[in-house]
XYZ file of C-alpha atoms in Angstrom:
190
model
C 125.394 77.356 38.212
C 127.328 77.003 34.974
C 129.445 80.129 35.482
C 130.838 78.834 38.762
C 132.211 75.578 37.397
C 134.785 76.270 34.709
C 136.914 73.670 32.914
C 140.522 73.547 34.087
C 143.714 71.779 33.191
C 144.033 70.348 36.708
C 144.700 66.650 36.894
C 142.411 64.581 39.103
C 145.273 64.187 41.608
C 145.895 67.968 41.736
C 142.178 68.651 42.121
C 142.031 66.175 45.012
C 145.042 67.838 46.683
C 143.410 71.263 46.304
C 140.133 69.996 47.736
C 141.955 68.397 50.674
C 143.815 71.670 51.333
C 140.588 73.685 51.327
C 138.858 71.203 53.642
C 141.739 71.353 56.132
C 142.140 75.125 56.296
C 139.995 77.675 58.093
C 140.828 81.333 57.539
C 141.292 83.076 60.879
C 139.288 86.109 59.761
C 136.097 84.234 58.847
C 134.345 87.541 58.030
C 130.952 85.935 57.506
C 131.069 84.751 61.126
C 132.388 88.037 62.498
C 135.493 86.468 64.029
C 137.933 88.888 65.620
C 141.001 86.959 66.746
C 142.583 90.002 68.453
C 139.803 90.030 71.042
C 139.594 86.639 72.789
C 136.158 87.543 74.159
C 134.742 87.719 70.636
C 136.823 84.931 69.125
C 134.896 82.324 67.162
C 137.579 79.685 67.635
C 140.671 79.061 69.704
C 143.130 76.256 70.341
C 143.291 74.470 73.674
C 146.784 73.714 75.078
C 146.577 70.180 73.676
C 145.627 71.546 70.226
C 141.895 70.819 70.440
C 139.805 73.295 68.474
C 137.170 75.125 70.508
C 134.392 77.123 68.838
C 131.596 79.389 69.997
C 129.127 81.828 68.525
C 125.563 82.137 67.387
C 126.206 79.570 64.666
C 127.371 76.912 67.166
C 125.013 74.536 68.959
C 124.050 75.483 72.495
C 123.379 71.879 73.435
C 122.536 68.348 72.418
C 119.448 66.215 72.446
C 119.590 63.247 74.779
C 121.884 60.494 73.571
C 121.351 56.803 74.385
C 122.587 56.304 77.944
C 122.895 60.024 78.719
C 120.585 62.955 79.231
C 120.765 66.091 77.069
C 122.325 68.130 79.919
C 125.012 65.451 80.443
C 125.862 65.337 76.728
C 125.986 69.130 76.534
C 128.052 69.530 79.705
C 130.714 67.162 78.384
C 131.025 69.127 75.115
C 130.371 72.777 76.041
C 132.396 74.359 78.851
C 131.288 77.030 81.346
C 132.467 79.844 79.033
C 130.367 78.554 76.151
C 133.195 76.958 74.146
C 132.244 73.808 72.244
C 135.055 71.230 72.410
C 135.013 69.863 68.855
C 137.274 66.849 69.337
C 139.341 68.066 66.360
C 143.039 68.854 66.708
C 144.396 71.848 64.834
C 147.396 74.084 64.497
C 147.838 77.699 63.477
C 150.307 78.766 60.792
C 152.366 81.994 60.681
C 149.465 83.846 58.997
C 147.075 82.827 61.783
C 145.131 80.313 59.694
C 143.833 77.191 61.370
C 144.667 73.787 59.917
C 142.702 70.748 61.041
C 145.105 67.869 61.713
C 142.694 65.123 62.760
C 140.402 63.825 65.478
C 141.615 63.902 69.081
C 140.236 60.440 69.855
C 141.993 58.929 66.818
C 145.380 60.557 67.500
C 148.178 58.115 68.254
C 150.650 59.195 70.941
C 154.036 57.519 70.489
C 156.223 56.347 73.393
C 158.188 59.616 72.954
C 154.979 61.631 73.440
C 154.741 62.711 69.792
C 151.380 62.891 68.031
C 150.619 60.896 64.900
C 147.439 61.550 62.950
C 146.243 58.438 61.097
C 145.106 60.527 58.100
C 148.675 61.747 57.502
C 150.056 58.202 57.433
C 147.152 56.867 55.355
C 147.682 59.609 52.768
C 151.269 58.379 52.248
C 150.390 54.668 52.239
C 147.617 55.179 49.699
C 150.124 56.552 47.163
C 152.209 53.355 47.216
C 151.691 51.200 44.118
C 149.485 48.198 44.781
C 147.618 49.680 47.733
C 143.866 49.839 47.255
C 142.999 51.135 50.715
C 144.519 51.606 54.160
C 143.540 52.352 57.727
C 145.970 53.372 60.451
C 145.322 52.767 64.134
C 147.279 52.887 67.353
C 148.101 49.513 68.865
C 149.206 49.381 72.499
C 151.854 46.805 73.397
C 153.677 46.800 76.698
C 151.967 50.056 77.670
C 153.264 51.894 74.581
C 151.225 52.943 71.566
C 152.603 52.257 68.083
C 151.443 52.924 64.518
C 149.752 49.914 62.908
C 148.504 49.836 59.321
C 145.739 47.652 57.955
C 146.080 47.268 54.186
C 143.933 46.197 51.274
C 146.367 45.459 48.446
C 146.368 44.135 44.928
C 147.116 40.410 44.647
C 150.813 39.603 44.943
C 151.797 42.864 46.656
C 154.170 42.283 49.578
C 153.091 44.131 52.714
C 156.756 44.564 53.698
C 157.422 46.414 50.430
C 154.444 48.724 51.001
C 155.551 49.515 54.555
C 159.148 50.081 53.439
C 158.050 52.502 50.712
C 155.694 54.378 53.041
C 158.185 54.553 55.925
C 160.803 56.049 53.598
C 158.479 59.050 53.179
C 157.244 59.365 56.782
C 158.856 61.151 59.708
C 160.439 58.796 62.246
C 157.643 59.128 64.811
C 155.010 58.431 62.097
C 156.647 55.253 60.815
C 154.590 52.100 60.682
C 155.782 49.572 63.273
C 153.388 46.750 62.328
C 150.912 45.948 59.585
C 148.280 43.441 58.639
C 146.413 42.621 55.465
C 142.637 42.902 55.251
C 141.234 40.118 53.101
C 137.512 40.864 53.484
C 137.175 43.190 50.497
C 136.869 46.926 51.174
C 137.566 48.182 54.676
C 134.467 48.778 56.771
């Protein structure tokens, strides 16, 4: 055990960034799983047109136990298609080297009025770096039939929500910008 963990000069922030990068990246070769991306028949993962990650293989579940309100076959049928691909509910994208990056959960993705996708984790990561922010959660709020980015913030006393949003929005792409925010006063977010 001791030989694996070596002391480094990484700051805690750099170590967290490195950990986040590793968690979000899946090498396309995945040799321990036998993935061969040049043969779709043998592929261990692929991206659906909407970006959803599909997986299959001996290491992937072939079905689910019964869930409350549904039978095991119903739960399995909704997650595993006729070709044996498990629909993970995760959205990903492939880079130029063919690596898969996990962007976020499909059900949590916010679709702006312009049809652009916003992943709450991306916005939260920026908000959480603003001074005075203890914690944040980003959700889509629908008003007038259009979904917008809304932030819920836990801040230090005396921190102006408008200042936090202004600082975060200056670092976000236009479609990711926070359109509304509220302050959570019940301690830590649930």
